[in-house]
XYZ file of N, CA and C in Angstrom:
498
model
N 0.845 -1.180 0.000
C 0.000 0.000 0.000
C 0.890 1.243 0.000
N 0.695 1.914 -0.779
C 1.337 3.871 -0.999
C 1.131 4.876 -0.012
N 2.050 5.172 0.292
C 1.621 5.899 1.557
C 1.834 7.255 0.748
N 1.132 8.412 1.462
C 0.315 9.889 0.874
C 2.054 9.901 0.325
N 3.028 10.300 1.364
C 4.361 10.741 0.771
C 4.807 10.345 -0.092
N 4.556 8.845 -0.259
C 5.294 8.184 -1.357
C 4.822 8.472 -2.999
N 3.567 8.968 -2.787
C 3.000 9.630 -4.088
C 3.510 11.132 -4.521
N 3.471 10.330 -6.097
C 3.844 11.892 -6.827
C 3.343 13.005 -6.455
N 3.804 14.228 -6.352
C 3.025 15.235 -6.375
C 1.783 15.563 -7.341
N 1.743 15.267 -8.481
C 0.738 15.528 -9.107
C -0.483 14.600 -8.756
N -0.533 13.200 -7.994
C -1.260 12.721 -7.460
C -1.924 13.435 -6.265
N -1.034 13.891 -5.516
C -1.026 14.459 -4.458
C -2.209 15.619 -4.819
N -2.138 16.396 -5.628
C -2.672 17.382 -6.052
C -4.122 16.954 -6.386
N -3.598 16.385 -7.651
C -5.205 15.751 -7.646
C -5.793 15.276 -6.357
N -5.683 14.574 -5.541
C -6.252 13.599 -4.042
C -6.722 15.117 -3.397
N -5.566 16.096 -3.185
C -6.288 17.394 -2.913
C -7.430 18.220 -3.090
N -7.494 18.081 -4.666
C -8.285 18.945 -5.407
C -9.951 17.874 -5.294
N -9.432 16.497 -5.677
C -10.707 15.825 -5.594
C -11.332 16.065 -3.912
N -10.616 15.967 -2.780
C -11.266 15.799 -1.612
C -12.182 17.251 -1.025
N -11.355 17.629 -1.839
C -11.842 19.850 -1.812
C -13.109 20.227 -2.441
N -13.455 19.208 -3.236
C -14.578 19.405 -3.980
C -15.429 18.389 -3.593
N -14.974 17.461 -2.996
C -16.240 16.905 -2.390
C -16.698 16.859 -0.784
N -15.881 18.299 -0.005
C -16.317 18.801 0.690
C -16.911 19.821 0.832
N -16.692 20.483 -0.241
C -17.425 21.674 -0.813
C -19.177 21.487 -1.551
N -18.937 20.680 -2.263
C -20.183 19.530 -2.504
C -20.900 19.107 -1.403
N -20.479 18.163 0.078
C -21.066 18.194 0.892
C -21.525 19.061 1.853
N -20.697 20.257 2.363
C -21.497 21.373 3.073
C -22.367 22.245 1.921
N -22.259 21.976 0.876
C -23.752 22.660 0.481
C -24.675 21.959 0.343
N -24.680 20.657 -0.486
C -25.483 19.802 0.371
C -26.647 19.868 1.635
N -25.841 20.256 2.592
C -26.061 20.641 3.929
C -27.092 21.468 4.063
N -26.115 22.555 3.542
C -26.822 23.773 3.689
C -27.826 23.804 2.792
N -28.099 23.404 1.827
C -29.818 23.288 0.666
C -30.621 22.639 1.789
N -30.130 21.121 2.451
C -31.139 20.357 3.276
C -31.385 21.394 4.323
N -30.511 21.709 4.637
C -31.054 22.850 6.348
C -31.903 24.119 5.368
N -31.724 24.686 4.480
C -32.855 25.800 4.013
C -34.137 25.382 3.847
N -33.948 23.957 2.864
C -35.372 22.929 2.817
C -35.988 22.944 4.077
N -35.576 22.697 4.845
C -36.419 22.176 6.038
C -37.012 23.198 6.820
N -35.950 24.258 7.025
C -36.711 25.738 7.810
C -37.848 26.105 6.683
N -37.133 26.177 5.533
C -38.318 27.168 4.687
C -39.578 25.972 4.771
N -39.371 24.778 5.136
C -40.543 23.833 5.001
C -41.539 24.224 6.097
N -40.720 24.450 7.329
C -41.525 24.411 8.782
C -41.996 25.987 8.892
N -41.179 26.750 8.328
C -42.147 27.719 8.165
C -43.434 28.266 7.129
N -43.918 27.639 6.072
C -44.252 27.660 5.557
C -45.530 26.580 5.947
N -45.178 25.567 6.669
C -46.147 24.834 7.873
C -47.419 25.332 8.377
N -45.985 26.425 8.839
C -46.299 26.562 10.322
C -47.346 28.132 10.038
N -47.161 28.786 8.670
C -48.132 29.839 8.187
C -49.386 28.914 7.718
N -49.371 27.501 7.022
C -50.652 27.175 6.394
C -51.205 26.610 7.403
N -51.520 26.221 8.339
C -51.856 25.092 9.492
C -52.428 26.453 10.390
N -51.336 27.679 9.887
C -52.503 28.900 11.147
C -53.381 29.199 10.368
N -53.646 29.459 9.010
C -54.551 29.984 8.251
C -55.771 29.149 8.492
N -55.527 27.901 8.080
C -56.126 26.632 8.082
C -56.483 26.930 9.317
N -56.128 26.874 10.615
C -56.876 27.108 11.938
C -57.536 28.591 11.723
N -57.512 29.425 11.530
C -58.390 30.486 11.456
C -59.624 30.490 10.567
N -59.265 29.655 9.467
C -60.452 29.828 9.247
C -61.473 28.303 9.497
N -61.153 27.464 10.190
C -61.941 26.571 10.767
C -62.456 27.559 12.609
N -61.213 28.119 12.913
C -62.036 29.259 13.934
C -62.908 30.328 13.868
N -62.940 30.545 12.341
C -64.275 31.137 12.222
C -65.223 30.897 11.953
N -65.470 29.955 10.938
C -66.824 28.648 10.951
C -67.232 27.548 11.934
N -66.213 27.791 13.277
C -66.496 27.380 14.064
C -67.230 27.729 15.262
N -67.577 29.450 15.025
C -67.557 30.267 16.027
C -68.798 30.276 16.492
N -69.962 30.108 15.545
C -71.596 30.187 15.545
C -72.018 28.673 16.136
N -70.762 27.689 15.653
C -71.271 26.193 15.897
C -70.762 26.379 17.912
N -70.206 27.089 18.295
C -69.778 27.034 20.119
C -70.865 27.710 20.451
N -70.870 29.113 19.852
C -72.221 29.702 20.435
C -73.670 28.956 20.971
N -73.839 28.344 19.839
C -74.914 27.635 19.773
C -75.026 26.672 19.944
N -73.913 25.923 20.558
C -73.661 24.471 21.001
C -74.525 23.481 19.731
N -73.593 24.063 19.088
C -74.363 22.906 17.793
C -73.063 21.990 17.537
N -72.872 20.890 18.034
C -71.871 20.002 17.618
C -71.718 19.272 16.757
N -73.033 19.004 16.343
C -72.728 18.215 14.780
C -72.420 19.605 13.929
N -73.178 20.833 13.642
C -72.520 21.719 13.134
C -70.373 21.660 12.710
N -70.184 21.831 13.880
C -68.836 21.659 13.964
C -68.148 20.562 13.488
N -68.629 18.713 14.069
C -68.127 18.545 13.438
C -68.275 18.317 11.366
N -68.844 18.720 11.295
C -68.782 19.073 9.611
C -68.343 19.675 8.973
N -67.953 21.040 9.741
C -66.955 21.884 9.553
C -65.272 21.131 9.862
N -65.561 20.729 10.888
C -63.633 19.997 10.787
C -63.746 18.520 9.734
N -65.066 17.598 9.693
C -64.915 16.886 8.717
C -64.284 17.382 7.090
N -64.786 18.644 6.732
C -63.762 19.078 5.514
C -62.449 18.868 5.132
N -61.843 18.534 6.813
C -60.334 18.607 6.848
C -59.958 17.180 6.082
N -60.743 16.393 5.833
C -60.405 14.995 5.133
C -59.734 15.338 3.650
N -59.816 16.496 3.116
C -59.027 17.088 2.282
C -57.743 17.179 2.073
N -57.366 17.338 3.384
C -56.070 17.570 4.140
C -55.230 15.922 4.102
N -54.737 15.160 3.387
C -54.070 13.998 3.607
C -53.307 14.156 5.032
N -52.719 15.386 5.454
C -51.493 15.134 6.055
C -51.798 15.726 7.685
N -53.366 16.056 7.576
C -53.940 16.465 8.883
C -54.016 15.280 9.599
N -53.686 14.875 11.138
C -54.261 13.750 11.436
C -55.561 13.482 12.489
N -55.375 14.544 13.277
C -56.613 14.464 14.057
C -56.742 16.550 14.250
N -57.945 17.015 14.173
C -58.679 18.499 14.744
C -59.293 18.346 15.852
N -59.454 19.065 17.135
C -60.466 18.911 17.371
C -60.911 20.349 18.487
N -62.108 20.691 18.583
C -62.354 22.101 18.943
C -62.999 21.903 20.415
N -62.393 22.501 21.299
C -62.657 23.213 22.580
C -63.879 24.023 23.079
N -64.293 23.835 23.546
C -65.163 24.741 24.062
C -64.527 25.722 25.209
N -65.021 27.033 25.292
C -64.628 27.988 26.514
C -64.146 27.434 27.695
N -64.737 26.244 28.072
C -64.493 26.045 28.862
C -63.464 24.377 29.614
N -62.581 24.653 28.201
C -61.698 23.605 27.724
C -62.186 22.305 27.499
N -63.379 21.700 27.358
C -63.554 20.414 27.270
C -64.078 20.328 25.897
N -63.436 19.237 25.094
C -63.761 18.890 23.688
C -65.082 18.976 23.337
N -65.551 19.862 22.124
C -66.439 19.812 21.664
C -66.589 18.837 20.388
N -65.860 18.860 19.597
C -66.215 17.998 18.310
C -64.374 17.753 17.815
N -64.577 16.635 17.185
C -63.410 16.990 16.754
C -63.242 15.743 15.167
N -62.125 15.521 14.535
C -62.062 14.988 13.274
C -61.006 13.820 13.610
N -60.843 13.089 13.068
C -59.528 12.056 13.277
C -59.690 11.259 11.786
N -58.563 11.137 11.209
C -57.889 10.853 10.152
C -58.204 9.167 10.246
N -58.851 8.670 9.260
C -58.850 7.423 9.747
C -57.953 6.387 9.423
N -56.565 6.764 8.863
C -55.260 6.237 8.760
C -54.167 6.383 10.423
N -55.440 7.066 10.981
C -54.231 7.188 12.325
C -55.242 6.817 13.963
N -54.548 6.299 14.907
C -55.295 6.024 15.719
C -54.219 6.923 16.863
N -54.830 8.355 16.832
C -53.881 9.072 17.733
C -55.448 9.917 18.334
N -55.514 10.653 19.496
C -56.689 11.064 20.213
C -55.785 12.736 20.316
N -57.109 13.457 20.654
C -57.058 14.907 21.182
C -56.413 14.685 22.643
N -55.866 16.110 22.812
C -54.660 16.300 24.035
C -56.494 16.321 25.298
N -56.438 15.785 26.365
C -57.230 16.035 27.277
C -57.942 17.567 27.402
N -57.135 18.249 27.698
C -57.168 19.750 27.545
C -56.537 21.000 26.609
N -56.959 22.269 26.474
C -55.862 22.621 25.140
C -55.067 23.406 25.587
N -53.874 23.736 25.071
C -52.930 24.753 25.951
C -52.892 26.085 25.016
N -51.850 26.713 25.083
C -51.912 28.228 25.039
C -51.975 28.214 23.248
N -52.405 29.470 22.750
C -52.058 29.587 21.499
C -50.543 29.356 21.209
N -49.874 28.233 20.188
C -48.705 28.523 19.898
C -48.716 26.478 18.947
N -47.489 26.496 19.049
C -47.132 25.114 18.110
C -46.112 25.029 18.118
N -45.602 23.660 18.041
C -44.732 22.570 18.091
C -44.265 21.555 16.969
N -43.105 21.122 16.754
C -42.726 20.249 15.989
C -42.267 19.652 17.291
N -42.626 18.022 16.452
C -42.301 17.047 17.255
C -41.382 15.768 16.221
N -41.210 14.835 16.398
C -39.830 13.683 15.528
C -40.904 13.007 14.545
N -42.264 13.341 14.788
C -43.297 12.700 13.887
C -44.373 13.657 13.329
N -44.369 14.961 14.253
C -45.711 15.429 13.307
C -45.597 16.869 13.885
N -46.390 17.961 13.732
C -46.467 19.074 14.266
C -47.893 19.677 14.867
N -47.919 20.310 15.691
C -49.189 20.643 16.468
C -49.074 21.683 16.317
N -50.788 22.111 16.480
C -51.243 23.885 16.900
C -52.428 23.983 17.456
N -51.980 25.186 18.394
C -53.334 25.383 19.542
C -53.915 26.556 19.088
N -54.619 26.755 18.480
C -55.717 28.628 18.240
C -56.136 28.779 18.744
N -56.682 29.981 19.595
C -57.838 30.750 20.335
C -58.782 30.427 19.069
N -60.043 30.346 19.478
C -61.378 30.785 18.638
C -62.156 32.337 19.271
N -62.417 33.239 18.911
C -62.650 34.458 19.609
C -64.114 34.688 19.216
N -65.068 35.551 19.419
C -66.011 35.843 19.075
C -65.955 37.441 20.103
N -66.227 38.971 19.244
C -65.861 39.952 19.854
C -65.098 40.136 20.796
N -63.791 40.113 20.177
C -62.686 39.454 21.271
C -62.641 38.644 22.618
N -63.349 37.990 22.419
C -63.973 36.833 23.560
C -63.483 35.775 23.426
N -62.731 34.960 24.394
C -62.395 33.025 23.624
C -63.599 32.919 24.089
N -64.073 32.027 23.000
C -64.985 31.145 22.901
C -64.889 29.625 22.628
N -63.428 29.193 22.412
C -63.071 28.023 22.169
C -61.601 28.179 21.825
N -61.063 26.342 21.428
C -59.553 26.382 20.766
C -59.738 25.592 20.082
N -58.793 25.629 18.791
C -58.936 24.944 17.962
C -57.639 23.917 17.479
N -57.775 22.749 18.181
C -56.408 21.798 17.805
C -55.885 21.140 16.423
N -54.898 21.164 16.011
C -54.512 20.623 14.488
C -53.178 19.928 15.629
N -53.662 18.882 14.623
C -52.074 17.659 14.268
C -51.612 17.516 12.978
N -50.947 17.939 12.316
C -50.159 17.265 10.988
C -49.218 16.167 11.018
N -49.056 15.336 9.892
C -47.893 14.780 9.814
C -46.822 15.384 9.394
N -45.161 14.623 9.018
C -45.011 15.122 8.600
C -43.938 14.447 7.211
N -44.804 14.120 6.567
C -44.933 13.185 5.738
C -44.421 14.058 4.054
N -45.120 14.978 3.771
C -44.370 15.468 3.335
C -42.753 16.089 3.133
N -42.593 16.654 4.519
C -41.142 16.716 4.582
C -39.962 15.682 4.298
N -40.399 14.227 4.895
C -39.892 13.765 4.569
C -39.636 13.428 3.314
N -40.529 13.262 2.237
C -40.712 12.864 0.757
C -39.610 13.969 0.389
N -39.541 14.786 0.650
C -38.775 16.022 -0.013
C -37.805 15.825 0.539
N -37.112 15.430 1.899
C -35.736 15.412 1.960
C -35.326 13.942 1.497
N -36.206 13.136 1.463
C -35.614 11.965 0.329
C -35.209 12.451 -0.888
N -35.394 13.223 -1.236
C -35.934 13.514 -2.862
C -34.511 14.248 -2.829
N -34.164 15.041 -2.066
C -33.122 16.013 -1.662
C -31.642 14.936 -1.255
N -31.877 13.872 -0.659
C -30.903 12.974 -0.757
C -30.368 12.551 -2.076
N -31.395 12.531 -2.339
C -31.467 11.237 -3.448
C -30.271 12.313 -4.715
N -30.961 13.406 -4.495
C -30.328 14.027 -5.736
C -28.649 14.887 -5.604
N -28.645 14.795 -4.589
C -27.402 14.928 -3.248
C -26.824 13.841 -3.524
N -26.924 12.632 -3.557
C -26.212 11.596 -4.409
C -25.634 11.721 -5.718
N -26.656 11.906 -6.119
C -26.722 11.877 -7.500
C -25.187 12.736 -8.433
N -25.409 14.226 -7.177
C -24.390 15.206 -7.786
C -23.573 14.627 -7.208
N -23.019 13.708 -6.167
C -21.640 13.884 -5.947
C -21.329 12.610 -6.371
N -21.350 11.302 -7.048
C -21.330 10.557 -7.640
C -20.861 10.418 -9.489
């Protein structure tokens, strides 16, 4: 076996030049997968609030009026949503009013709902909404996503991350 010294310099050079470029190749790499993924979770994390606002506003007449099948028909829409896995809406006075569940998943609503805000978790992402009515809570509104998409895309992002440095 050749040890680094025992090679020509112009080997040498080349072994240089090749290892330089395929570290240069791999931290960008990197850095595309780390932009993918923020610009993914934020972009989440804007459609999943929209998506909760406006199920908090067609939800707002169904709390008033304690109409629960109302409601859930309104979160049944979410079956649209492949990557939603379970909704489910609060009443004022934190106890579940209606809610939706994905019937590819056997996961349940949190007991109680916590503050407006959201979470990524190693499998899916959550969000808690106020529902308001004249600036009043009148309810919350829970979303679970998967996150099923992301992954497809950083496969896809591997895959082609291979591809170039190969």
């Amino acid at each position: 076996m050749l040890r680094l010294r025992d090679l020509p310099i112009k080997r040498k050079l080349i072994l240089i030049n090749t290892l330089t470029s395929i570290v240069a190749l791999l931290v960008a790499s990197a850095a595309f997968i780390s932009y993918e993924v923020i610009t993914f979770r934020q972009k989440m994390t804007r459609d999943l609030e929209i998506l909760a606002k406006i199920i908090a506003t067609n939800s707002t007449a169904a709390l008033m009026f304690n109409d629960k099948k109302g409601a859930e028909e309104i979160l049944a829409a979410l079956s649209a949503q492949s990557h939603i896995r379970i909704a489910c809406v609060y009443s004022s006075d934190a106890k579940e009013f209606a809610k939706y569940v994905n019937p590819t998943v056997s996961i349940d609503c949190p007991d109680q709902p916590l503050k407006n805000g959201h979470s990524f978790g190693a499998d899916g992402f959550s969000l808690f909404q106020g529902i308001y009515f004249d600036k009043e809570r009148t309810g919350t509104i829970y979303l679970d996503s998967d996150l099923e998409e992301l992954r497809t895309r950083l496969k896809r992002d591997g895959g082609i991350g291979v591809l170039v440095l190969s």
